């Protein structure tokens, strides 16, 4: 069973699909910071003479050590931030609705939801060489006309996600229609 | 104008504080909003292990420095010798 925190969880509401961004998105961000962390040793090798003479002067040595220490510490923090961002940005398809939870910044978390029965149109998109090769892209979900489109960003296998949401939405619409008819008959 | 060296140490401590505040908030978010999985716990452990390793090495290098020293930032004005 998929387990994740859903705001205002309804009785009997089950998570059917939990989608995160494609792993490649996280990999690119981590790779960038890892590459940046290689910069100080490279600079040291290239400018060895300058560095050794710098270490003889106490003020410059202190500056260099503090800067390098802070640089490595914050590179690690940005790597961790990339992971947290990836891990907490999720799109949930439950038995009742689709929920988008986005950790925008450290103190900013946005949650949006749409009922499955209100979905009007779903489209999946894949643009570019890497997304096509790795099979990731966008899934747009349209509900009421005045509302903005609900977007599953850079998700793996967008066509499969589209197919699943479509099926669930159709099932939910049929279920609600039958319930309404039963209510009318009872009255 | 003299620049006391300990200012750099204070600056480092401030950065260390910012680092820990952000790290702890990230961990808090992971524990509050994500399912508690062993893998995530391990990742947090490795993250803090690496952080303490970096801080340890930095402090080791900083321990060699004499923080009581001050440095003149602006060089004293150059005076021409009187016999010229």
Short mmCIF file of C-alpha atoms in Angstrom, two decimals:
data_model
loop_
_atom_site.label_atom_id
_atom_site.label_comp_id
_atom_site.label_asym_id
_atom_site.label_seq_id
_atom_site.Cartn_x
_atom_site.Cartn_y
_atom_site.Cartn_z
CA UNK A 1 0.00 0.00 0.00
CA UNK A 2 1.32 3.47 -0.89
CA UNK A 3 1.79 5.64 2.17
CA UNK A 4 2.10 9.43 2.03
CA UNK A 5 0.77 12.41 3.93
CA UNK A 6 -2.45 13.72 2.29
CA UNK A 7 -4.03 16.92 3.60
CA UNK A 8 -7.72 16.53 4.61
CA UNK A 9 -7.77 12.82 3.98
CA UNK A 10 -11.30 11.49 3.56
CA UNK A 11 -12.61 8.27 5.09
CA UNK A 12 -11.60 5.30 2.98
CA UNK A 13 -9.56 7.41 0.57
CA UNK A 14 -6.77 5.31 -0.89
CA UNK A 15 -3.66 6.41 -2.76
CA UNK A 16 -3.66 4.72 -6.15
CA UNK A 17 -0.69 6.45 -7.73
CA UNK A 18 2.20 8.41 -6.25
CA UNK A 19 4.27 10.24 -8.84
CA UNK A 20 7.51 12.13 -8.40
CA UNK A 21 9.67 13.83 -11.01
CA UNK A 22 11.89 11.56 -13.11
CA UNK A 23 15.13 10.50 -11.37
CA UNK A 24 17.13 12.24 -14.12
CA UNK A 25 15.96 15.67 -12.87
CA UNK A 26 17.42 14.92 -9.43
CA UNK A 27 20.56 13.44 -10.99
CA UNK A 28 21.24 16.62 -13.02
CA UNK A 29 20.98 18.82 -9.92
CA UNK A 30 23.16 16.53 -7.80
CA UNK A 31 25.69 16.20 -10.62
CA UNK A 32 25.97 19.99 -10.92
CA UNK A 33 26.81 20.39 -7.22
CA UNK A 34 29.16 17.41 -7.26
CA UNK A 35 30.97 18.95 -10.23
CA UNK A 36 31.19 22.27 -8.40
CA UNK A 37 32.70 20.50 -5.38
CA UNK A 38 35.54 19.31 -7.60
CA UNK A 39 36.46 22.91 -8.39
CA UNK A 40 38.66 23.69 -5.30
CA UNK A 41 40.98 20.66 -5.77
CA UNK A 42 41.26 21.48 -9.50
CA UNK A 43 42.10 25.12 -8.70
CA UNK A 44 44.63 23.91 -6.12
CA UNK A 45 46.38 21.69 -8.69
CA UNK A 46 46.42 24.44 -11.33
CA UNK A 47 47.53 27.29 -9.02
CA UNK A 48 49.56 25.26 -6.52
CA UNK A 49 52.30 27.89 -6.19
CA UNK A 50 49.86 30.71 -5.47
CA UNK A 51 48.01 28.61 -2.87
CA UNK A 52 51.18 27.63 -1.02
CA UNK A 53 52.35 31.25 -0.78
CA UNK A 54 48.82 32.26 0.36
CA UNK A 55 48.93 29.76 3.23
CA UNK A 56 52.03 31.50 4.62
CA UNK A 57 50.06 34.70 5.26
CA UNK A 58 47.71 34.23 8.24
CA UNK A 59 44.89 36.52 7.08
CA UNK A 60 44.76 34.98 3.61
CA UNK A 61 44.99 31.49 5.08
CA UNK A 62 42.04 32.18 7.40
CA UNK A 63 40.05 33.63 4.50
CA UNK A 64 40.81 30.63 2.30
CA UNK A 65 39.95 28.05 4.99
CA UNK A 66 36.69 29.80 5.97
CA UNK A 67 35.64 30.23 2.34
CA UNK A 68 36.45 26.61 1.39
CA UNK A 69 34.73 25.23 4.52
CA UNK A 70 31.58 27.28 3.89
CA UNK A 71 31.65 26.40 0.17
CA UNK A 72 31.71 22.64 0.83
CA UNK A 73 29.14 22.85 3.60
CA UNK A 74 26.69 24.84 1.46
CA UNK A 75 27.28 22.64 -1.60
CA UNK A 76 26.25 19.70 0.57
CA UNK A 77 23.24 21.67 1.83
CA UNK A 78 22.13 22.46 -1.75
CA UNK A 79 22.47 18.77 -2.64
CA UNK A 80 20.29 17.86 0.32
CA UNK A 81 17.86 20.62 -0.68
CA UNK A 82 17.66 19.10 -4.19
CA UNK A 83 16.79 15.72 -2.70
CA UNK A 84 14.17 17.13 -0.28
CA UNK A 85 12.64 19.12 -3.14
CA UNK A 86 12.50 15.98 -5.31
CA UNK A 87 11.20 13.75 -2.54
CA UNK A 88 8.47 16.08 -1.27
CA UNK A 89 7.18 17.30 -4.64
CA UNK A 90 4.56 14.69 -5.37
CA UNK A 91 1.43 14.18 -7.40
CA UNK A 92 -1.02 11.81 -5.79
CA UNK A 93 -3.89 10.10 -7.52
CA UNK A 94 -6.29 8.86 -4.89
CA UNK A 95 -9.65 7.11 -5.18
CA UNK A 96 -11.32 10.56 -4.87
CA UNK A 97 -9.04 13.24 -6.32
CA UNK A 98 -5.67 14.22 -7.70
CA UNK A 99 -3.44 16.15 -5.32
CA UNK A 100 -0.34 18.18 -6.09
CA UNK A 101 1.99 18.89 -3.18
CA UNK A 102 4.94 21.13 -3.94
CA UNK A 103 7.70 22.18 -1.60
CA UNK A 104 8.51 25.52 -3.27
CA UNK A 105 11.02 26.87 -0.76
CA UNK A 106 12.00 25.99 2.76
CA UNK A 107 8.99 27.81 4.24
CA UNK A 108 6.63 27.56 1.29
CA UNK A 109 4.48 24.52 0.58
CA UNK A 110 1.67 24.56 -1.97
CA UNK A 111 -1.10 21.99 -2.13
CA UNK A 112 -3.70 21.85 -4.91
CA UNK A 113 -6.37 19.29 -5.64
CA UNK A 114 -9.02 18.41 -8.19
CA UNK A 115 -11.84 15.91 -7.93
CA UNK A 116 -11.53 12.96 -10.32
CA UNK A 117 -15.17 13.32 -11.39
CA UNK A 118 -14.59 16.96 -12.49
CA UNK A 119 -11.77 16.19 -14.91
CA UNK A 120 -12.61 17.20 -18.47
CA UNK A 121 -9.47 16.65 -20.49
CA UNK A 122 -6.06 15.04 -20.00
CA UNK A 123 -3.06 15.45 -22.28
CA UNK A 124 0.47 14.13 -22.02
CA UNK A 125 3.49 15.87 -23.53
CA UNK A 126 7.08 14.87 -24.18
CA UNK A 127 9.46 17.43 -25.70
CA UNK A 128 13.16 17.09 -26.43
CA UNK A 129 15.75 14.38 -26.94
CA UNK A 130 16.47 13.43 -23.32
CA UNK A 131 12.78 13.31 -22.23
CA UNK A 132 11.99 11.12 -25.25
CA UNK A 133 14.91 8.78 -24.59
CA UNK A 134 14.24 8.51 -20.85
CA UNK A 135 10.46 8.58 -21.27
CA UNK A 136 9.46 11.51 -19.08
CA UNK A 137 7.30 14.57 -19.67
CA UNK A 138 4.26 16.56 -18.64
CA UNK A 139 0.68 15.50 -18.00
CA UNK A 140 -1.89 18.33 -18.19
CA UNK A 141 -5.21 17.86 -16.46
CA UNK A 142 -8.00 20.29 -17.33
CA UNK A 143 -11.00 20.71 -15.06
CA UNK A 144 -13.37 23.70 -15.04
CA UNK A 145 -12.61 26.24 -17.79
CA UNK A 146 -11.81 29.16 -15.50
CA UNK A 147 -9.26 27.21 -13.51
CA UNK A 148 -5.67 26.82 -14.56
CA UNK A 149 -4.47 23.46 -15.81
CA UNK A 150 -3.14 20.97 -13.31
CA UNK A 151 0.33 19.93 -14.43
CA UNK A 152 2.31 16.83 -13.51
CA UNK A 153 5.81 18.13 -14.25
CA UNK A 154 8.67 15.98 -15.62
CA UNK A 155 7.01 12.75 -14.53
CA UNK A 156 8.13 9.32 -15.77
CA UNK A 157 5.91 7.46 -18.23
CA UNK A 158 3.38 10.31 -18.83
CA UNK A 159 1.22 8.29 -21.23
CA UNK A 160 0.67 5.56 -18.66
CA UNK A 161 -0.24 8.17 -16.01
CA UNK A 162 -2.68 9.79 -18.45
CA UNK A 163 -4.27 6.40 -19.17
CA UNK A 164 -4.67 5.60 -15.47
CA UNK A 165 -6.18 9.00 -14.54
CA UNK A 166 -8.50 8.80 -17.54
CA UNK A 167 -9.75 5.38 -16.49
CA UNK A 168 -10.24 6.44 -12.87
CA UNK A 169 -12.02 9.63 -13.89
CA UNK A 170 -14.42 7.74 -16.17
CA UNK A 171 -15.15 5.22 -13.43
CA UNK A 172 -15.79 7.98 -10.89
CA UNK A 173 -18.10 9.88 -13.27
CA UNK A 174 -20.12 6.72 -13.93
CA UNK A 175 -20.27 5.95 -10.22
CA UNK A 176 -21.53 9.47 -9.37
CA UNK A 177 -24.13 9.31 -12.17
CA UNK A 178 -25.49 5.99 -10.86
CA UNK A 179 -25.58 7.40 -7.30
CA UNK A 180 -27.51 10.48 -8.47
CA UNK A 181 -30.04 8.31 -10.35
CA UNK A 182 -30.51 6.11 -7.28
CA UNK A 183 -31.10 9.24 -5.14
CA UNK A 184 -33.78 10.49 -7.58
CA UNK A 185 -35.50 7.07 -7.64
CA UNK A 186 -35.56 6.95 -3.83
CA UNK A 187 -37.22 10.40 -3.67
CA UNK B 1 42.05 50.82 9.86
CA UNK B 2 42.63 47.47 11.53
CA UNK B 3 40.83 44.26 10.73
CA UNK B 4 40.61 41.84 13.67
CA UNK B 5 41.02 38.24 12.52
CA UNK B 6 38.34 36.89 14.88
CA UNK B 7 35.69 38.57 12.64
CA UNK B 8 36.33 35.76 10.15
CA UNK B 9 35.68 33.17 12.83
CA UNK B 10 32.42 34.89 13.81
CA UNK B 11 31.46 34.90 10.13
CA UNK B 12 32.16 31.17 9.94
CA UNK B 13 30.02 30.53 13.02
CA UNK B 14 27.15 32.58 11.47
CA UNK B 15 27.35 30.49 8.28
CA UNK B 16 27.41 27.35 10.40
CA UNK B 17 24.25 28.53 12.16
CA UNK B 18 22.48 29.19 8.84
CA UNK B 19 23.57 25.75 7.61
CA UNK B 20 22.16 23.99 10.68
CA UNK B 21 18.89 25.92 10.65
CA UNK B 22 18.25 25.01 7.00
CA UNK B 23 19.37 21.41 7.53
CA UNK B 24 17.10 20.94 10.53
CA UNK B 25 14.12 22.40 8.68
CA UNK B 26 14.74 20.02 5.79
CA UNK B 27 14.87 17.07 8.20
CA UNK B 28 11.70 18.34 9.89
CA UNK B 29 9.91 18.52 6.53
CA UNK B 30 11.04 15.00 5.64
CA UNK B 31 9.79 13.62 8.96
CA UNK B 32 6.54 15.54 8.86
CA UNK B 33 5.43 15.10 5.26
CA UNK B 34 7.16 11.97 3.96
CA UNK B 35 6.63 8.38 5.04
CA UNK B 36 9.27 7.29 7.56
CA UNK B 37 11.46 5.00 5.51
CA UNK B 38 14.78 3.49 6.52
CA UNK B 39 16.43 4.77 3.33
CA UNK B 40 15.55 8.38 4.15
CA UNK B 41 16.80 7.93 7.72
CA UNK B 42 20.08 6.56 6.38
CA UNK B 43 20.40 9.47 3.97
CA UNK B 44 19.90 11.99 6.79
CA UNK B 45 22.53 10.13 8.83
CA UNK B 46 25.06 10.17 5.96
CA UNK B 47 24.29 13.87 5.34
CA UNK B 48 25.07 14.83 8.93
CA UNK B 49 28.10 12.54 8.97
CA UNK B 50 29.52 14.33 5.91
CA UNK B 51 28.62 17.73 7.38
CA UNK B 52 30.47 16.98 10.63
CA UNK B 53 33.41 15.66 8.62
CA UNK B 54 33.63 18.95 6.67
CA UNK B 55 33.20 21.03 9.85
CA UNK B 56 35.84 18.91 11.64
CA UNK B 57 38.42 19.37 8.89
CA UNK B 58 37.68 23.11 8.67
CA UNK B 59 38.04 23.54 12.45
CA UNK B 60 41.29 21.56 12.35
CA UNK B 61 42.72 24.05 9.84
CA UNK B 62 41.24 27.02 11.73
CA UNK B 63 42.84 25.88 15.01
CA UNK B 64 46.29 26.80 13.60
CA UNK B 65 45.28 30.43 13.25
CA UNK B 66 45.92 32.96 15.98
CA UNK B 67 42.58 34.78 16.23
CA UNK B 68 43.80 37.59 18.47
CA UNK B 69 45.81 39.17 15.65
CA UNK B 70 44.71 42.25 13.71
CA UNK B 71 45.76 43.34 10.28
CA UNK B 72 46.13 46.80 8.82
CA UNK B 73 43.79 46.98 5.84
CA UNK B 74 45.00 50.33 4.49
CA UNK B 75 48.79 50.49 4.14
CA UNK B 76 50.50 53.47 5.91
CA UNK B 77 51.11 56.46 3.60
CA UNK B 78 54.43 56.37 1.84
CA UNK B 79 56.79 59.11 2.90
CA UNK B 80 59.61 60.22 0.70
CA UNK B 81 63.04 60.23 2.37
CA UNK B 82 64.05 63.79 3.41
CA UNK B 83 67.44 63.78 1.65
CA UNK B 84 65.97 63.57 -1.87
#
